[in-house]
PDB file of C-alpha atoms in Angstrom:
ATOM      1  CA  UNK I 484      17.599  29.887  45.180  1.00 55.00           C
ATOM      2  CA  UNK I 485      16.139  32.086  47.572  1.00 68.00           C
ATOM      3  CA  UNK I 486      13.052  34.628  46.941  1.00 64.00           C
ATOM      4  CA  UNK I 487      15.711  37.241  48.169  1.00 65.00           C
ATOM      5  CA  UNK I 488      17.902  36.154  45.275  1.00 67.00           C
ATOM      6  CA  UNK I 489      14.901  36.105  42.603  1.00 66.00           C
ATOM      7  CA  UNK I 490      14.066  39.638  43.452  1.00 67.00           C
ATOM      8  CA  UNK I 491      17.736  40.410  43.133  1.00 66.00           C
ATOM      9  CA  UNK I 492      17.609  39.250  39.668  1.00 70.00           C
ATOM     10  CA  UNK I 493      14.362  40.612  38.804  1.00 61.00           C
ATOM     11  CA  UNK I 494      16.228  43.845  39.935  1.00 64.00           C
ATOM     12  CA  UNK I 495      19.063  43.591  37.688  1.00 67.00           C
ATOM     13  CA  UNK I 496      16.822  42.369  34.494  1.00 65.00           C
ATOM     14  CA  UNK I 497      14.143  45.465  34.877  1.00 59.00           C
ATOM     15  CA  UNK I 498      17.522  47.737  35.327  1.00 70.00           C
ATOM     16  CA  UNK I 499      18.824  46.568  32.428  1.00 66.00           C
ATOM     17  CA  UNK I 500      15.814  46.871  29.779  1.00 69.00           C
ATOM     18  CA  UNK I 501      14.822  50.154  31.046  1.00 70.00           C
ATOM     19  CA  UNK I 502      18.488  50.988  29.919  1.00 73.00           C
ATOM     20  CA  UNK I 503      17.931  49.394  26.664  1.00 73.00           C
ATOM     21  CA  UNK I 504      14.964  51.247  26.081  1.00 74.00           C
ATOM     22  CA  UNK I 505      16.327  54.471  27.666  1.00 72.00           C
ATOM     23  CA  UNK I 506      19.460  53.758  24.904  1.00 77.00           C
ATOM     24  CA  UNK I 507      16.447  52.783  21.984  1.00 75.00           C
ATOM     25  CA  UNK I 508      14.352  56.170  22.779  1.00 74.00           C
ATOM     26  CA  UNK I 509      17.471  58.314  22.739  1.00 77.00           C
ATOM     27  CA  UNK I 510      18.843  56.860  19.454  1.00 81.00           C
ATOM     28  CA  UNK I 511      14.714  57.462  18.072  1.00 82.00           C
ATOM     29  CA  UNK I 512      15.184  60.836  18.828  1.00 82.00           C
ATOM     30  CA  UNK I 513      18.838  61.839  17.060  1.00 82.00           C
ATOM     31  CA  UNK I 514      17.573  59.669  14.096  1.00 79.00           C
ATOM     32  CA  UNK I 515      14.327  61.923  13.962  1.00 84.00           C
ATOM     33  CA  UNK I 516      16.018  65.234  14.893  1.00 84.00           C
ATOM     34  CA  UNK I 517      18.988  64.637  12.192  1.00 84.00           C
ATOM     35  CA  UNK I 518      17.188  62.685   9.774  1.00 84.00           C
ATOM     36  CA  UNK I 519      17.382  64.761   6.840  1.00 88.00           C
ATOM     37  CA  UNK I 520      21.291  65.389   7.786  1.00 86.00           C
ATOM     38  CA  UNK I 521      21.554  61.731   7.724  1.00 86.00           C
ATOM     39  CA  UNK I 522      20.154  61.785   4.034  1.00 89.00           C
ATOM     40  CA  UNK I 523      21.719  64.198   2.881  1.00 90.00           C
ATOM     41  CA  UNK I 524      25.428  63.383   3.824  1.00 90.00           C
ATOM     42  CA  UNK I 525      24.351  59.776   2.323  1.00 91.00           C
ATOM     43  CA  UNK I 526      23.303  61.443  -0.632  1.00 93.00           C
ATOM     44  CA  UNK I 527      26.074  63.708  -1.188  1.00 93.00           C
ATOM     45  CA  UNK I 528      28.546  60.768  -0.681  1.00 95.00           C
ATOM     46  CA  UNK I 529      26.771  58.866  -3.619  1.00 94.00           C
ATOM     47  CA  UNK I 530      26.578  62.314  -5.658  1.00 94.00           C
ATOM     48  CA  UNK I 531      30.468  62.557  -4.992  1.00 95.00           C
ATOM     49  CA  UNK I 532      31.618  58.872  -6.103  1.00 95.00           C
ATOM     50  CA  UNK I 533      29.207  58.841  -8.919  1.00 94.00           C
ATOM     51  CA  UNK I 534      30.538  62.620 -10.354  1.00 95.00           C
ATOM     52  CA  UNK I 535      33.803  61.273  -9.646  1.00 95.00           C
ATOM     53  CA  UNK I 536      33.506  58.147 -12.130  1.00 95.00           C
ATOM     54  CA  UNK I 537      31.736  60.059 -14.224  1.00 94.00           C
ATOM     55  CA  UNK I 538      34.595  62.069 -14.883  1.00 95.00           C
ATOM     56  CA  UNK I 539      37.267  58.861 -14.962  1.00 95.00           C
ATOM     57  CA  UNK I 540      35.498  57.422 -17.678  1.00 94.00           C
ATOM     58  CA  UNK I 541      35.279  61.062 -19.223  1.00 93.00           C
ATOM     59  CA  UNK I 542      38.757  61.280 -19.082  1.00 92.00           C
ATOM     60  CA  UNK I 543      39.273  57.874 -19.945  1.00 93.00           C
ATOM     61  CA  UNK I 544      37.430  58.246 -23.413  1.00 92.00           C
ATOM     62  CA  UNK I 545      39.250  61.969 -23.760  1.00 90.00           C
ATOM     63  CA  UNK I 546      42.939  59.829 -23.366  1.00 89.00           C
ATOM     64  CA  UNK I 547      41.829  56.749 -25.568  1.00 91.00           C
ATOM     65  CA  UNK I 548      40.247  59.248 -28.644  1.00 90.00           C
ATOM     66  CA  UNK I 549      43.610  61.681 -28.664  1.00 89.00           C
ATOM     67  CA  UNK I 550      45.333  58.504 -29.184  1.00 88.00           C
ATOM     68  CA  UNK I 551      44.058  57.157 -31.614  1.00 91.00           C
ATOM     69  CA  UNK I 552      43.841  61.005 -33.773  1.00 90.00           C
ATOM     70  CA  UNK I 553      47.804  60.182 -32.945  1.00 89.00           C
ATOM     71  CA  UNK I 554      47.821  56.825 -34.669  1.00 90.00           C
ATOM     72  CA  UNK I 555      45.822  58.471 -37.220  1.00 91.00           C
ATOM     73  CA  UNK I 556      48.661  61.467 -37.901  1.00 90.00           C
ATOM     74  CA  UNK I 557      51.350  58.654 -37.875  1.00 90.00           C
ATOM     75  CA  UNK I 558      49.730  57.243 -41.014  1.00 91.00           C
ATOM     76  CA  UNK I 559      48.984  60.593 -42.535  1.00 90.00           C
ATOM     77  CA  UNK I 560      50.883  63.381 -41.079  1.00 88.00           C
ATOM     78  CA  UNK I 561      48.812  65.504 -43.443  1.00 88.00           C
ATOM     79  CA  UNK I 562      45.394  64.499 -41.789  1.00 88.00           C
ATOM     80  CA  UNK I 563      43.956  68.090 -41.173  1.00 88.00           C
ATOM     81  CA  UNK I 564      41.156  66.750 -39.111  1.00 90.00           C
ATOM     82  CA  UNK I 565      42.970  64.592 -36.904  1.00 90.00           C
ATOM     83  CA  UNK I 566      45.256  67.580 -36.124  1.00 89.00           C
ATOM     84  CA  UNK I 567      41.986  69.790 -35.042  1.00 92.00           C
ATOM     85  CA  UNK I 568      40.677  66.623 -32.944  1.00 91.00           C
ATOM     86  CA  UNK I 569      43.726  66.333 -31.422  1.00 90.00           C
ATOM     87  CA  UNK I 570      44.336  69.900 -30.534  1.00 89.00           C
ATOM     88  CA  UNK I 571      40.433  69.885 -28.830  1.00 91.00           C
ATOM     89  CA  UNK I 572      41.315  66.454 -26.876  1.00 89.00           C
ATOM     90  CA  UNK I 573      45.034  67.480 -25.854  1.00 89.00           C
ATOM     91  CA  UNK I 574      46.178  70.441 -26.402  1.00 90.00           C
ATOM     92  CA  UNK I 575      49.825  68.877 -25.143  1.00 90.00           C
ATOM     93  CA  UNK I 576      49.419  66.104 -27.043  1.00 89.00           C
ATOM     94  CA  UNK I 577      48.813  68.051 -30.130  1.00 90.00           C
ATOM     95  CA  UNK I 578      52.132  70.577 -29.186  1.00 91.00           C
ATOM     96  CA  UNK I 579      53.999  67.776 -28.733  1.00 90.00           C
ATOM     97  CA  UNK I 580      53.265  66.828 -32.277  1.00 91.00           C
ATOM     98  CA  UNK I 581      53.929  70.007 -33.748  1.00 89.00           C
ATOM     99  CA  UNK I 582      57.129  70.255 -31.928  1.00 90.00           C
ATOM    100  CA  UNK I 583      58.118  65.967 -33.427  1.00 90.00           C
ATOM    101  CA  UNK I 584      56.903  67.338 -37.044  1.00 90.00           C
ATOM    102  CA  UNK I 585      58.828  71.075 -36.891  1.00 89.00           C
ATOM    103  CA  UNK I 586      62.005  69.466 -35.642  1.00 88.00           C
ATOM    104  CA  UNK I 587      62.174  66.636 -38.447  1.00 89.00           C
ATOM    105  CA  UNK I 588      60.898  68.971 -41.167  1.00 89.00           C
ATOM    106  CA  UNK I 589      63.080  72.159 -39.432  1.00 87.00           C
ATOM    107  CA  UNK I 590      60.228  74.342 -39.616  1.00 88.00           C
ATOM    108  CA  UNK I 591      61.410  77.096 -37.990  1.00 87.00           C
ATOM    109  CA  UNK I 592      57.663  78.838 -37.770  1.00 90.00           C
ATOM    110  CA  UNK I 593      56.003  76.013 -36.763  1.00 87.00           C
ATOM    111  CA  UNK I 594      58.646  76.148 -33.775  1.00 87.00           C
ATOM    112  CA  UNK I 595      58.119  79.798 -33.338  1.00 86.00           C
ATOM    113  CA  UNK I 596      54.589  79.225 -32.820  1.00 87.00           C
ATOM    114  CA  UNK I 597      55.017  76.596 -29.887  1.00 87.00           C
ATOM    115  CA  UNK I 598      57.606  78.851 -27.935  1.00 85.00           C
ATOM    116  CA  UNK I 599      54.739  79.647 -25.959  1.00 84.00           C
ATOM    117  CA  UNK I 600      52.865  75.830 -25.870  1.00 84.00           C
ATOM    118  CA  UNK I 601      51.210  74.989 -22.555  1.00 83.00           C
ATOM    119  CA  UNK I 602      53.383  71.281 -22.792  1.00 81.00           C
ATOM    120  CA  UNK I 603      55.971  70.712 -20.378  1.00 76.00           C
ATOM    121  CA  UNK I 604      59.132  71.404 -21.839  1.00 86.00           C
ATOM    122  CA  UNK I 605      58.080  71.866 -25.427  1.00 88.00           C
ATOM    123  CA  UNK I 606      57.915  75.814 -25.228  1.00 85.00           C
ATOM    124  CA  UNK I 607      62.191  75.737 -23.820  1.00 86.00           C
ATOM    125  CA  UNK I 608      62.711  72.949 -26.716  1.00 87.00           C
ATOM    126  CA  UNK I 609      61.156  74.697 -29.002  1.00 88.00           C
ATOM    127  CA  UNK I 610      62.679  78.171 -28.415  1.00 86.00           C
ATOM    128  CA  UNK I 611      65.976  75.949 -28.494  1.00 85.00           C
ATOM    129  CA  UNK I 612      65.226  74.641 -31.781  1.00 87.00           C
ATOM    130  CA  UNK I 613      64.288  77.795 -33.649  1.00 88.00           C
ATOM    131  CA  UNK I 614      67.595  79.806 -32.569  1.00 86.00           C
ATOM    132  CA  UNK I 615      69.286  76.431 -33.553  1.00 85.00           C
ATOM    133  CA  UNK I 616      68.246  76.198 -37.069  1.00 85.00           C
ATOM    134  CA  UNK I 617      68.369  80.297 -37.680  1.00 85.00           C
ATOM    135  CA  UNK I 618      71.783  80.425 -36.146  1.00 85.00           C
ATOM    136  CA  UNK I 619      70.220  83.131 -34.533  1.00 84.00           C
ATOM    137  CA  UNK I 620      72.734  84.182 -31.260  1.00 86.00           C
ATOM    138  CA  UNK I 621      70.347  86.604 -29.731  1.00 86.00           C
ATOM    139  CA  UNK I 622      68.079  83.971 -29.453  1.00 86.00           C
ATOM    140  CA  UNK I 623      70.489  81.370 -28.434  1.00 86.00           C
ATOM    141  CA  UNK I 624      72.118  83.727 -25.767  1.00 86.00           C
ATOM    142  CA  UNK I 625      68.367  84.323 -24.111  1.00 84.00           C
ATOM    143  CA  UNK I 626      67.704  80.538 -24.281  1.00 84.00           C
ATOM    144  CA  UNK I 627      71.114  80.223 -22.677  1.00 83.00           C
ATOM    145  CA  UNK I 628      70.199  82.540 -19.791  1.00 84.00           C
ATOM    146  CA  UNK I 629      66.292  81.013 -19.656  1.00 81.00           C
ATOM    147  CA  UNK I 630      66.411  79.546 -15.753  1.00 81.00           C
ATOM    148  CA  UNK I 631      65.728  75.585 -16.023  1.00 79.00           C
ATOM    149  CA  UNK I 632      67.003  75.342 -20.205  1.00 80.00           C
ATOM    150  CA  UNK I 633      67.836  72.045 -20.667  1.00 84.00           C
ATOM    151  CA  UNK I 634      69.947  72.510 -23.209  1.00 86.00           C
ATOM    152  CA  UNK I 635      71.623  75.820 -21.971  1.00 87.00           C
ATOM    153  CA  UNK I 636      75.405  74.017 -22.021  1.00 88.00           C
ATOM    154  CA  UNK I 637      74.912  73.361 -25.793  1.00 88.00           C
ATOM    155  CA  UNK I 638      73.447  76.348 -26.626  1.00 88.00           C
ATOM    156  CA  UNK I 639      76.948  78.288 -25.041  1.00 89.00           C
ATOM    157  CA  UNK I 640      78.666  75.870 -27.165  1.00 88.00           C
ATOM    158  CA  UNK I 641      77.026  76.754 -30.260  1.00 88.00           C
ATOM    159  CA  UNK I 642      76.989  80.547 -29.452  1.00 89.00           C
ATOM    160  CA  UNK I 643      81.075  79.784 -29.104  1.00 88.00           C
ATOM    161  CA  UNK I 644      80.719  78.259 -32.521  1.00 86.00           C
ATOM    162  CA  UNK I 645      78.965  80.804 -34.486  1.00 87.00           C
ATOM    163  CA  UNK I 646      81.435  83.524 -32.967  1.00 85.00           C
ATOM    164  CA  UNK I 647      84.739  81.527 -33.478  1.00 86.00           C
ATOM    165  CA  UNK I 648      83.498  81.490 -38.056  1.00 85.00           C
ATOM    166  CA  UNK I 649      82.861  85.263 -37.242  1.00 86.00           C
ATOM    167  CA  UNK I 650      86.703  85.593 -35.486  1.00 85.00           C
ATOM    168  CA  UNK I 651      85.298  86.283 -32.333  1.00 84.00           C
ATOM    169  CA  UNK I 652      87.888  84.348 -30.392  1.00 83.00           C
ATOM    170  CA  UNK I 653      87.418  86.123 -27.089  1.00 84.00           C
ATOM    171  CA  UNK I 654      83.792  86.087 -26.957  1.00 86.00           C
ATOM    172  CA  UNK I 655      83.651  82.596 -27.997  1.00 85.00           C
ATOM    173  CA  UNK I 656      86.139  81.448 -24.850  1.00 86.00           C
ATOM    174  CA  UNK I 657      83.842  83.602 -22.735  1.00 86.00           C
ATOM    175  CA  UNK I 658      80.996  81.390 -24.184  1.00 85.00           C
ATOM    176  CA  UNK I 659      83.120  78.102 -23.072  1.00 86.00           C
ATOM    177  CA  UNK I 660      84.292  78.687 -20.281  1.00 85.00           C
ATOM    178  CA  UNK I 661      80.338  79.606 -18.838  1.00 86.00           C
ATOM    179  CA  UNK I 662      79.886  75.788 -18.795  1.00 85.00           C
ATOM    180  CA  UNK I 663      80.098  73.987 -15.952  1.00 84.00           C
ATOM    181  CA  UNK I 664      82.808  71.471 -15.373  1.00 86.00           C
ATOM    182  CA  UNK I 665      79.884  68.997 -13.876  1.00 88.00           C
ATOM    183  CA  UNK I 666      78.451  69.394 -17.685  1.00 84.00           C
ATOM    184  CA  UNK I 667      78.110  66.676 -19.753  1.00 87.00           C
ATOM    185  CA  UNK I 668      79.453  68.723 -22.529  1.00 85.00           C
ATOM    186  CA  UNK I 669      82.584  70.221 -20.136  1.00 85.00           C
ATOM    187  CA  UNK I 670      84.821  68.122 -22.204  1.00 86.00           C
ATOM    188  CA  UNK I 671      83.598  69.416 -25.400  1.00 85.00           C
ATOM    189  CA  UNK I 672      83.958  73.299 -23.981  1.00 85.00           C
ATOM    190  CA  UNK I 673      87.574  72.166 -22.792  1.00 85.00           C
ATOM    191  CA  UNK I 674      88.354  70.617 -26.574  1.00 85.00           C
ATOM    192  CA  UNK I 675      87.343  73.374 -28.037  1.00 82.00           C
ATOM    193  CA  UNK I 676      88.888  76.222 -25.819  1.00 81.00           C
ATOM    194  CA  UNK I 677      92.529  74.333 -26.152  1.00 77.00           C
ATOM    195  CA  UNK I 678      92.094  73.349 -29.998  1.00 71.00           C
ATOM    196  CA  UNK I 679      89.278  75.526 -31.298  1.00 63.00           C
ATOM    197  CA  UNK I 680      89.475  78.632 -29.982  1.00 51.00           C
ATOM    198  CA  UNK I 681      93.073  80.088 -29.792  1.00 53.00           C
TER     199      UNK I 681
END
């Protein structure tokens, strides 16, 4: 190697560490000027992930104690307690308990009461319910016009019913024939308009 080659490489070598140490004192300074940003981000990123399983295992214990006030009510449907537990752990779970118990007892006031539950579906089922066991048509006829009812064919069908015993044949084929032919129950609107309702 030549000394014109050496200082070549000296060259190159000095070039290259002052650029490491240019890279090493710029990197000093953003770590000193954003520091506490630094920190802080960190900081709220732990904050974040520990809040958020935190509030897992909150929820966690909330589901697992509302079940087992339900196992509790399955043994004693009477259990006062274990209804007020329930209703401060789930409010849902607790309306759909109401609604099980009102339906297989055909308490019409304890379905009255959830017409307006919180529970997906159990306010529509309820309303259902209650103007089922009253034979109640007003109330049938508004669940029958209720947007989303899911029982809106069979509540036509039983408003048909109720006015074919009061002799209200023409009213009661309106009733019919205001079910869809895609309906489950079409064939039961279509039995009854040709044998029922004359």
């Amino acid at each position: 190697m030549s000394l014109k080659d050496n200082i070549g490489m000296v060259k190159e070598e000095l070039s290259a560490e002052e650029q490491f140490f240019e890279k090493a004192v710029v990197t000093e300074k953003f770590v000193k000027k954003y520091k506490n940003v630094m920190i802080g981000s960190v900081v709220a990123i732990v904050l974040v992930v520990a809040g958020n399983i935190a509030y897992n295992i909150n929820k966690e214990h909330t589901l697992n104690a509302a079940n087992e006030m339900l196992l509790t009510l399955q043994k004693n449907p009477n259990d006062t307690h274990a209804l007020k537990e329930m209703q401060n752990l789930s409010p849902v779970l607790h309306d759909v308990w109401l609604y099980s118990q009102a339906v297989a007892k055909q308490d019409v006031k304890t379905l009255d009461s959830l017409q307006n539950s919180k529970a997906p579906l159990i306010g529509g089922l309820a309303t259902y319910e209650a103007a089922q066991n009253t034979q109640d048509k007003a109330k049938l006829e508004n669940y029958a016009q209720t947007q989303g009812a899911i029982y809106r064919d069979l509540a036509q069908i039983q408003l048909a019913l109720i006015l074919m015993n009061e002799n209200k044949i023409a009213d009661a084929h309106e009733k019919l024939s205001m079910i869809s032919i895609n309906s489950p129950l079409a064939t039961v609107a279509k039995a009854l308009m040709h044998y029922g309702v004359k």
